[in-house]
Amino acid sequence: MACPLSEFPVDLNKYKKLVLDPSQPKLTAEQKSTLEDNIHLLRDALVLFTATGAARGVSGHTGGAFDTVPEVCIALSLFEHSDKYIPILFDEAEQLLHYREANSKLPGHPELGLTPGVKFSSGRLGHMWPHVNGVALAHRDKTVFCLGSDGSQQEGNDAEAARLAVAQGLNIKLLIDDNDVTIAGHPSDYLKGYDLKKTLEGHGLKVHTVQGEDLDALWGAIASIVTYNGPAAGMYACQVPVANQPRFPQ
């Protein structure tokens, strides 16, 4: 079913441009307030198009995006500070109204040729990090971000990608949503003994773990891994306190 709306009903023009310098690991009161406003705005947009999509039978894959909004807002603020990053941005909010519709610019997984800004198709869990290694190899003077989850990190090709990133000294920064929730259930229940922090450190990555909704701690961790020369990861547990929001599977 097509969406009857022609304009996205959440005013994303209210998003406030913010510049964050990783050499300054503490947020000012003004920076934190702006960051909080941007996070609330983007999460409102996610809730809206998820709900309308569900009503039309085309929803899915928005839980991880909801969790990662703070990290995305911080990444965008880093892009405003310097050209040392490789930003890939999609700026057509109206297309959110057609998320996962047939022939939409926003299918469930990124598809080359459909979504502006997408440089290669992707799909199943663990599929992205090897691609990101390739981007980092081609742009050694840049910092490359990869957003992932505790679920995707269980895949074997992520282990291979980690070893290559460390061996080659790639300037990759992982932002990992470690919320202990997957479609199969809770990793702490069905995969006992699995410790993502220890796993990544064992591969040789620098790792910071923080509570994802603590913006001061989150920015401090991201600033630390960004200023570190080499592959590093920021892991965040996301338990959204506002209105008892549920945790969503990846």
mmCIF file of N, CA and C in Angstrom, residues 82-188:
data_model
loop_
_atom_site.group_PDB
_atom_site.id
_atom_site.type_symbol
_atom_site.label_atom_id
_atom_site.label_comp_id
_atom_site.label_asym_id
_atom_site.label_seq_id
_atom_site.Cartn_x
_atom_site.Cartn_y
_atom_site.Cartn_z
ATOM 1 N N SER A 82 35.512 18.690 10.359
ATOM 2 C CA SER A 82 36.711 18.413 9.565
ATOM 3 C C SER A 82 36.359 17.632 8.310
ATOM 4 N N ASP A 83 37.249 17.704 7.318
ATOM 5 C CA ASP A 83 37.075 16.928 6.088
ATOM 6 C C ASP A 83 37.901 15.649 6.129
ATOM 7 N N LYS A 84 38.348 15.237 7.327
ATOM 8 C CA LYS A 84 39.162 14.029 7.446
ATOM 9 C C LYS A 84 38.314 12.760 7.428
ATOM 10 N N TYR A 85 36.998 12.930 7.364
ATOM 11 C CA TYR A 85 36.087 11.779 7.355
ATOM 12 C C TYR A 85 35.526 11.582 5.950
ATOM 13 N N ILE A 86 34.884 10.437 5.747
ATOM 14 C CA ILE A 86 34.229 10.171 4.460
ATOM 15 C C ILE A 86 32.726 10.136 4.706
ATOM 16 N N PRO A 87 32.046 11.275 4.594
ATOM 17 C CA PRO A 87 30.600 11.281 4.849
ATOM 18 C C PRO A 87 29.814 10.779 3.652
ATOM 19 N N ILE A 88 28.883 9.871 3.910
ATOM 20 C CA ILE A 88 27.951 9.410 2.879
ATOM 21 C C ILE A 88 26.554 9.714 3.406
ATOM 22 N N LEU A 89 25.904 10.678 2.818
ATOM 23 C CA LEU A 89 24.640 11.178 3.361
ATOM 24 C C LEU A 89 23.509 11.037 2.355
ATOM 25 N N PHE A 90 22.327 10.755 2.871
ATOM 26 C CA PHE A 90 21.108 10.666 2.060
ATOM 27 C C PHE A 90 20.139 11.689 2.615
ATOM 28 N N ASP A 91 19.741 12.657 1.814
ATOM 29 C CA ASP A 91 18.989 13.797 2.323
ATOM 30 C C ASP A 91 17.679 13.976 1.564
ATOM 31 N N GLU A 92 16.832 12.964 1.607
ATOM 32 C CA GLU A 92 15.511 13.059 0.986
ATOM 33 C C GLU A 92 14.492 12.487 1.962
ATOM 34 N N ALA A 93 14.090 13.296 2.938
ATOM 35 C CA ALA A 93 13.248 12.801 4.031
ATOM 36 C C ALA A 93 11.922 12.234 3.534
ATOM 37 N N GLU A 94 11.389 12.806 2.444
ATOM 38 C CA GLU A 94 10.102 12.314 1.948
ATOM 39 C C GLU A 94 10.158 10.832 1.593
ATOM 40 N N GLN A 95 11.348 10.347 1.254
ATOM 41 C CA GLN A 95 11.473 8.933 0.896
ATOM 42 C C GLN A 95 11.242 8.011 2.090
ATOM 43 N N LEU A 96 11.345 8.562 3.312
ATOM 44 C CA LEU A 96 11.047 7.747 4.496
ATOM 45 C C LEU A 96 9.595 7.281 4.492
ATOM 46 N N LEU A 97 8.728 8.038 3.820
ATOM 47 C CA LEU A 97 7.317 7.655 3.730
ATOM 48 C C LEU A 97 7.130 6.429 2.838
ATOM 49 N N HIS A 98 8.160 6.077 2.088
ATOM 50 C CA HIS A 98 8.068 4.939 1.172
ATOM 51 C C HIS A 98 9.067 3.846 1.537
ATOM 52 N N TYR A 99 9.520 3.861 2.792
ATOM 53 C CA TYR A 99 10.502 2.889 3.262
ATOM 54 C C TYR A 99 10.018 1.463 3.019
ATOM 55 N N ARG A 100 10.846 0.682 2.322
ATOM 56 C CA ARG A 100 10.622 -0.729 2.005
ATOM 57 C C ARG A 100 9.477 -0.978 1.031
ATOM 58 N N GLU A 101 8.922 0.062 0.420
ATOM 59 C CA GLU A 101 7.962 -0.164 -0.654
ATOM 60 C C GLU A 101 8.719 -0.694 -1.875
ATOM 61 N N ALA A 102 8.004 -1.355 -2.763
ATOM 62 C CA ALA A 102 8.613 -1.829 -4.009
ATOM 63 C C ALA A 102 9.151 -0.639 -4.797
ATOM 64 N N ASN A 103 10.388 -0.762 -5.293
ATOM 65 C CA ASN A 103 11.057 0.244 -6.107
ATOM 66 C C ASN A 103 11.347 1.545 -5.350
ATOM 67 N N SER A 104 11.288 1.492 -4.019
ATOM 68 C CA SER A 104 11.597 2.665 -3.215
ATOM 69 C C SER A 104 13.088 2.935 -3.226
ATOM 70 N N LYS A 105 13.467 4.186 -2.942
ATOM 71 C CA LYS A 105 14.877 4.525 -2.787
ATOM 72 C C LYS A 105 15.426 4.010 -1.458
ATOM 73 N N LEU A 106 14.543 3.549 -0.587
ATOM 74 C CA LEU A 106 14.954 3.046 0.725
ATOM 75 C C LEU A 106 14.447 1.627 0.928
ATOM 76 N N PRO A 107 15.082 0.640 0.289
ATOM 77 C CA PRO A 107 14.716 -0.750 0.539
ATOM 78 C C PRO A 107 15.213 -1.181 1.920
ATOM 79 N N GLY A 108 14.910 -2.393 2.328
ATOM 80 C CA GLY A 108 15.319 -2.849 3.651
ATOM 81 C C GLY A 108 16.818 -2.868 3.851
ATOM 82 N N HIS A 109 17.567 -3.226 2.799
ATOM 83 C CA HIS A 109 19.030 -3.203 2.836
ATOM 84 C C HIS A 109 19.534 -2.249 1.763
ATOM 85 N N PRO A 110 20.701 -1.622 1.991
ATOM 86 C CA PRO A 110 21.236 -0.698 0.993
ATOM 87 C C PRO A 110 21.453 -1.383 -0.358
ATOM 88 N N GLU A 111 20.970 -0.764 -1.406
ATOM 89 C CA GLU A 111 21.089 -1.336 -2.750
ATOM 90 C C GLU A 111 21.713 -0.310 -3.689
ATOM 91 N N LEU A 112 22.820 -0.676 -4.302
ATOM 92 C CA LEU A 112 23.477 0.193 -5.256
ATOM 93 C C LEU A 112 22.534 0.510 -6.411
ATOM 94 N N GLY A 113 22.418 1.784 -6.742
ATOM 95 C CA GLY A 113 21.566 2.198 -7.849
ATOM 96 C C GLY A 113 20.187 2.659 -7.425
ATOM 97 N N LEU A 114 19.813 2.383 -6.180
ATOM 98 C CA LEU A 114 18.503 2.817 -5.687
ATOM 99 C C LEU A 114 18.609 4.025 -4.755
ATOM 100 N N THR A 115 19.523 3.965 -3.802
ATOM 101 C CA THR A 115 19.645 5.020 -2.807
ATOM 102 C C THR A 115 20.845 5.899 -3.100
ATOM 103 N N PRO A 116 20.630 7.205 -3.329
ATOM 104 C CA PRO A 116 21.766 8.107 -3.543
ATOM 105 C C PRO A 116 22.717 8.061 -2.348
ATOM 106 N N GLY A 117 24.016 7.987 -2.613
ATOM 107 C CA GLY A 117 25.001 7.923 -1.542
ATOM 108 C C GLY A 117 25.475 6.520 -1.255
ATOM 109 N N VAL A 118 24.713 5.500 -1.644
ATOM 110 C CA VAL A 118 25.111 4.112 -1.414
ATOM 111 C C VAL A 118 26.097 3.690 -2.510
ATOM 112 N N LYS A 119 27.290 3.281 -2.083
ATOM 113 C CA LYS A 119 28.359 2.957 -3.036
ATOM 114 C C LYS A 119 28.445 1.471 -3.350
ATOM 115 N N PHE A 120 27.826 0.633 -2.508
ATOM 116 C CA PHE A 120 27.807 -0.804 -2.771
ATOM 117 C C PHE A 120 26.645 -1.417 -2.016
ATOM 118 N N SER A 121 26.096 -2.486 -2.565
ATOM 119 C CA SER A 121 24.974 -3.167 -1.924
ATOM 120 C C SER A 121 25.469 -3.927 -0.695
ATOM 121 N N SER A 122 24.567 -4.093 0.266
ATOM 122 C CA SER A 122 24.901 -4.837 1.472
ATOM 123 C C SER A 122 23.686 -5.646 1.882
ATOM 124 N N GLY A 123 23.863 -6.510 2.871
ATOM 125 C CA GLY A 123 22.741 -7.350 3.243
ATOM 126 C C GLY A 123 22.875 -7.921 4.628
ATOM 127 N N ARG A 124 23.215 -9.190 4.726
ATOM 128 C CA ARG A 124 23.127 -9.910 5.986
ATOM 129 C C ARG A 124 24.108 -9.377 7.034
ATOM 130 N N LEU A 125 23.913 -9.828 8.277
ATOM 131 C CA LEU A 125 24.785 -9.440 9.374
ATOM 132 C C LEU A 125 26.243 -9.788 9.067
ATOM 133 N N GLY A 126 27.136 -8.877 9.452
ATOM 134 C CA GLY A 126 28.552 -9.121 9.260
ATOM 135 C C GLY A 126 29.057 -8.809 7.878
ATOM 136 N N HIS A 127 28.194 -8.322 7.011
ATOM 137 C CA HIS A 127 28.548 -8.109 5.606
ATOM 138 C C HIS A 127 29.303 -6.795 5.396
ATOM 139 N N MET A 128 29.179 -5.860 6.347
ATOM 140 C CA MET A 128 29.634 -4.500 6.086
ATOM 141 C C MET A 128 31.100 -4.247 6.412
ATOM 142 N N TRP A 129 31.596 -4.772 7.521
ATOM 143 C CA TRP A 129 32.955 -4.427 7.941
ATOM 144 C C TRP A 129 33.993 -4.734 6.863
ATOM 145 N N PRO A 130 33.953 -5.882 6.178
ATOM 146 C CA PRO A 130 34.926 -6.088 5.107
ATOM 147 C C PRO A 130 34.867 -5.009 4.026
ATOM 148 N N HIS A 131 33.655 -4.547 3.690
ATOM 149 C CA HIS A 131 33.532 -3.453 2.719
ATOM 150 C C HIS A 131 34.199 -2.191 3.256
ATOM 151 N N VAL A 132 33.963 -1.891 4.522
ATOM 152 C CA VAL A 132 34.519 -0.687 5.131
ATOM 153 C C VAL A 132 36.048 -0.749 5.150
ATOM 154 N N ASN A 133 36.601 -1.948 5.352
ATOM 155 C CA ASN A 133 38.059 -2.099 5.249
ATOM 156 C C ASN A 133 38.546 -1.637 3.881
ATOM 157 N N GLY A 134 37.796 -1.995 2.844
ATOM 158 C CA GLY A 134 38.179 -1.586 1.498
ATOM 159 C C GLY A 134 38.171 -0.082 1.331
ATOM 160 N N VAL A 135 37.154 0.568 1.900
ATOM 161 C CA VAL A 135 37.085 2.036 1.844
ATOM 162 C C VAL A 135 38.284 2.641 2.572
ATOM 163 N N ALA A 136 38.607 2.084 3.745
ATOM 164 C CA ALA A 136 39.732 2.610 4.522
ATOM 165 C C ALA A 136 41.071 2.376 3.812
ATOM 166 N N LEU A 137 41.219 1.234 3.133
ATOM 167 C CA LEU A 137 42.441 0.973 2.379
ATOM 168 C C LEU A 137 42.620 1.981 1.243
ATOM 169 N N ALA A 138 41.497 2.383 0.654
ATOM 170 C CA ALA A 138 41.554 3.324 -0.469
ATOM 171 C C ALA A 138 41.718 4.771 -0.013
ATOM 172 N N HIS A 139 41.457 5.029 1.274
ATOM 173 C CA HIS A 139 41.526 6.401 1.798
ATOM 174 C C HIS A 139 42.269 6.388 3.133
ATOM 175 N N ARG A 140 43.541 6.078 3.083
ATOM 176 C CA ARG A 140 44.311 5.940 4.319
ATOM 177 C C ARG A 140 44.469 7.252 5.078
ATOM 178 N N ASP A 141 44.234 8.375 4.409
ATOM 179 C CA ASP A 141 44.349 9.671 5.078
ATOM 180 C C ASP A 141 43.033 10.101 5.717
ATOM 181 N N LYS A 142 42.021 9.229 5.660
ATOM 182 C CA LYS A 142 40.706 9.566 6.196
ATOM 183 C C LYS A 142 40.356 8.667 7.383
ATOM 184 N N THR A 143 39.354 9.091 8.139
ATOM 185 C CA THR A 143 38.780 8.271 9.202
ATOM 186 C C THR A 143 37.458 7.711 8.706
ATOM 187 N N VAL A 144 37.257 6.413 8.864
ATOM 188 C CA VAL A 144 36.058 5.744 8.350
ATOM 189 C C VAL A 144 35.276 5.136 9.525
ATOM 190 N N PHE A 145 33.988 5.452 9.587
ATOM 191 C CA PHE A 145 33.129 4.903 10.628
ATOM 192 C C PHE A 145 32.366 3.690 10.112
ATOM 193 N N CYS A 146 32.098 2.755 11.002
ATOM 194 C CA CYS A 146 31.243 1.612 10.698
ATOM 195 C C CYS A 146 30.307 1.397 11.884
ATOM 196 N N LEU A 147 28.997 1.521 11.645
ATOM 197 C CA LEU A 147 28.013 1.265 12.683
ATOM 198 C C LEU A 147 27.620 -0.204 12.639
ATOM 199 N N GLY A 148 27.622 -0.844 13.807
ATOM 200 C CA GLY A 148 27.289 -2.265 13.857
ATOM 201 C C GLY A 148 26.578 -2.622 15.146
ATOM 202 N N SER A 149 26.517 -3.918 15.422
ATOM 203 C CA SER A 149 25.771 -4.387 16.590
ATOM 204 C C SER A 149 26.439 -5.616 17.176
ATOM 205 N N ASP A 150 26.010 -5.993 18.390
ATOM 206 C CA ASP A 150 26.525 -7.217 18.992
ATOM 207 C C ASP A 150 26.124 -8.430 18.160
ATOM 208 N N GLY A 151 24.978 -8.360 17.484
ATOM 209 C CA GLY A 151 24.564 -9.467 16.619
ATOM 210 C C GLY A 151 25.483 -9.637 15.430
ATOM 211 N N SER A 152 25.800 -8.540 14.744
ATOM 212 C CA SER A 152 26.657 -8.646 13.555
ATOM 213 C C SER A 152 28.069 -9.082 13.927
ATOM 214 N N GLN A 153 28.517 -8.718 15.122
ATOM 215 C CA GLN A 153 29.874 -9.063 15.528
ATOM 216 C C GLN A 153 30.045 -10.553 15.821
ATOM 217 N N GLN A 154 28.950 -11.308 15.851
ATOM 218 C CA GLN A 154 29.045 -12.752 16.051
ATOM 219 C C GLN A 154 29.455 -13.478 14.763
ATOM 220 N N GLU A 155 29.409 -12.767 13.636
ATOM 221 C CA GLU A 155 29.690 -13.398 12.349
ATOM 222 C C GLU A 155 31.186 -13.577 12.124
ATOM 223 N N GLY A 156 31.558 -14.697 11.513
ATOM 224 C CA GLY A 156 32.962 -15.027 11.320
ATOM 225 C C GLY A 156 33.714 -14.049 10.443
ATOM 226 N N ASN A 157 33.050 -13.492 9.414
ATOM 227 C CA ASN A 157 33.805 -12.591 8.537
ATOM 228 C C ASN A 157 34.122 -11.266 9.223
ATOM 229 N N ASP A 158 33.409 -10.924 10.315
ATOM 230 C CA ASP A 158 33.798 -9.749 11.081
ATOM 231 C C ASP A 158 35.113 -10.008 11.812
ATOM 232 N N ALA A 159 35.331 -11.240 12.266
ATOM 233 C CA ALA A 159 36.599 -11.584 12.911
ATOM 234 C C ALA A 159 37.749 -11.442 11.919
ATOM 235 N N GLU A 160 37.535 -11.900 10.689
ATOM 236 C CA GLU A 160 38.563 -11.763 9.658
ATOM 237 C C GLU A 160 38.812 -10.289 9.344
ATOM 238 N N ALA A 161 37.724 -9.504 9.284
ATOM 239 C CA ALA A 161 37.857 -8.075 9.002
ATOM 240 C C ALA A 161 38.625 -7.370 10.117
ATOM 241 N N ALA A 162 38.374 -7.782 11.362
ATOM 242 C CA ALA A 162 39.072 -7.181 12.497
ATOM 243 C C ALA A 162 40.572 -7.429 12.400
ATOM 244 N N ARG A 163 40.952 -8.655 12.070
ATOM 245 C CA ARG A 163 42.376 -8.987 11.985
ATOM 246 C C ARG A 163 43.063 -8.197 10.872
ATOM 247 N N LEU A 164 42.371 -8.038 9.734
ATOM 248 C CA LEU A 164 42.942 -7.265 8.633
ATOM 249 C C LEU A 164 43.085 -5.792 9.025
ATOM 250 N N ALA A 165 42.058 -5.230 9.681
ATOM 251 C CA ALA A 165 42.095 -3.815 10.076
ATOM 252 C C ALA A 165 43.269 -3.548 11.009
ATOM 253 N N VAL A 166 43.523 -4.484 11.937
ATOM 254 C CA VAL A 166 44.637 -4.313 12.873
ATOM 255 C C VAL A 166 45.974 -4.497 12.153
ATOM 256 N N ALA A 167 46.073 -5.519 11.323
ATOM 257 C CA ALA A 167 47.326 -5.795 10.619
ATOM 258 C C ALA A 167 47.727 -4.648 9.699
ATOM 259 N N GLN A 168 46.723 -4.019 9.086
ATOM 260 C CA GLN A 168 46.991 -2.931 8.148
ATOM 261 C C GLN A 168 46.971 -1.558 8.813
ATOM 262 N N GLY A 169 46.634 -1.512 10.103
ATOM 263 C CA GLY A 169 46.583 -0.231 10.810
ATOM 264 C C GLY A 169 45.545 0.709 10.234
ATOM 265 N N LEU A 170 44.394 0.158 9.829
ATOM 266 C CA LEU A 170 43.367 0.977 9.189
ATOM 267 C C LEU A 170 42.686 1.892 10.218
ATOM 268 N N ASN A 171 42.413 3.103 9.778
ATOM 269 C CA ASN A 171 41.821 4.089 10.691
ATOM 270 C C ASN A 171 40.300 3.956 10.702
ATOM 271 N N ILE A 172 39.847 2.779 11.120
ATOM 272 C CA ILE A 172 38.414 2.466 11.187
ATOM 273 C C ILE A 172 37.933 2.635 12.610
ATOM 274 N N LYS A 173 36.783 3.267 12.772
ATOM 275 C CA LYS A 173 36.179 3.457 14.083
ATOM 276 C C LYS A 173 34.809 2.783 14.089
ATOM 277 N N LEU A 174 34.682 1.742 14.892
ATOM 278 C CA LEU A 174 33.411 1.021 15.004
ATOM 279 C C LEU A 174 32.555 1.643 16.101
ATOM 280 N N LEU A 175 31.282 1.830 15.811
ATOM 281 C CA LEU A 175 30.302 2.251 16.810
ATOM 282 C C LEU A 175 29.312 1.105 16.926
ATOM 283 N N ILE A 176 29.376 0.377 18.042
ATOM 284 C CA ILE A 176 28.654 -0.895 18.154
ATOM 285 C C ILE A 176 27.544 -0.813 19.189
ATOM 286 N N ASP A 177 26.341 -1.101 18.743
ATOM 287 C CA ASP A 177 25.156 -1.131 19.611
ATOM 288 C C ASP A 177 25.117 -2.482 20.328
ATOM 289 N N ASP A 178 25.615 -2.516 21.549
ATOM 290 C CA ASP A 178 25.725 -3.755 22.313
ATOM 291 C C ASP A 178 24.555 -3.835 23.297
ATOM 292 N N ASN A 179 23.340 -4.083 22.759
ATOM 293 C CA ASN A 179 22.139 -4.034 23.606
ATOM 294 C C ASN A 179 21.623 -5.408 24.033
ATOM 295 N N ASP A 180 22.382 -6.458 23.721
ATOM 296 C CA ASP A 180 22.023 -7.817 24.144
ATOM 297 C C ASP A 180 20.652 -8.248 23.619
ATOM 298 N N VAL A 181 20.300 -7.754 22.434
ATOM 299 C CA VAL A 181 19.015 -8.123 21.824
ATOM 300 C C VAL A 181 19.241 -8.445 20.355
ATOM 301 N N THR A 182 18.820 -9.632 19.927
ATOM 302 C CA THR A 182 18.832 -9.990 18.517
ATOM 303 C C THR A 182 17.500 -10.663 18.196
ATOM 304 N N ILE A 183 17.260 -10.938 16.926
ATOM 305 C CA ILE A 183 16.028 -11.612 16.540
ATOM 306 C C ILE A 183 15.935 -12.978 17.205
ATOM 307 N N ALA A 184 17.081 -13.612 17.445
ATOM 308 C CA ALA A 184 17.113 -14.941 18.062
ATOM 309 C C ALA A 184 16.934 -14.906 19.578
ATOM 310 N N GLY A 185 16.957 -13.700 20.162
ATOM 311 C CA GLY A 185 16.829 -13.588 21.606
ATOM 312 C C GLY A 185 17.974 -12.780 22.198
ATOM 313 N N HIS A 186 18.392 -13.132 23.415
ATOM 314 C CA HIS A 186 19.458 -12.414 24.105
ATOM 315 C C HIS A 186 20.759 -13.214 24.032
ATOM 316 N N PRO A 187 21.817 -12.643 23.420
ATOM 317 C CA PRO A 187 23.087 -13.361 23.344
ATOM 318 C C PRO A 187 23.605 -13.833 24.701
ATOM 319 N N SER A 188 23.322 -13.074 25.750
ATOM 320 C CA SER A 188 23.778 -13.485 27.075
ATOM 321 C C SER A 188 23.120 -14.784 27.521
#
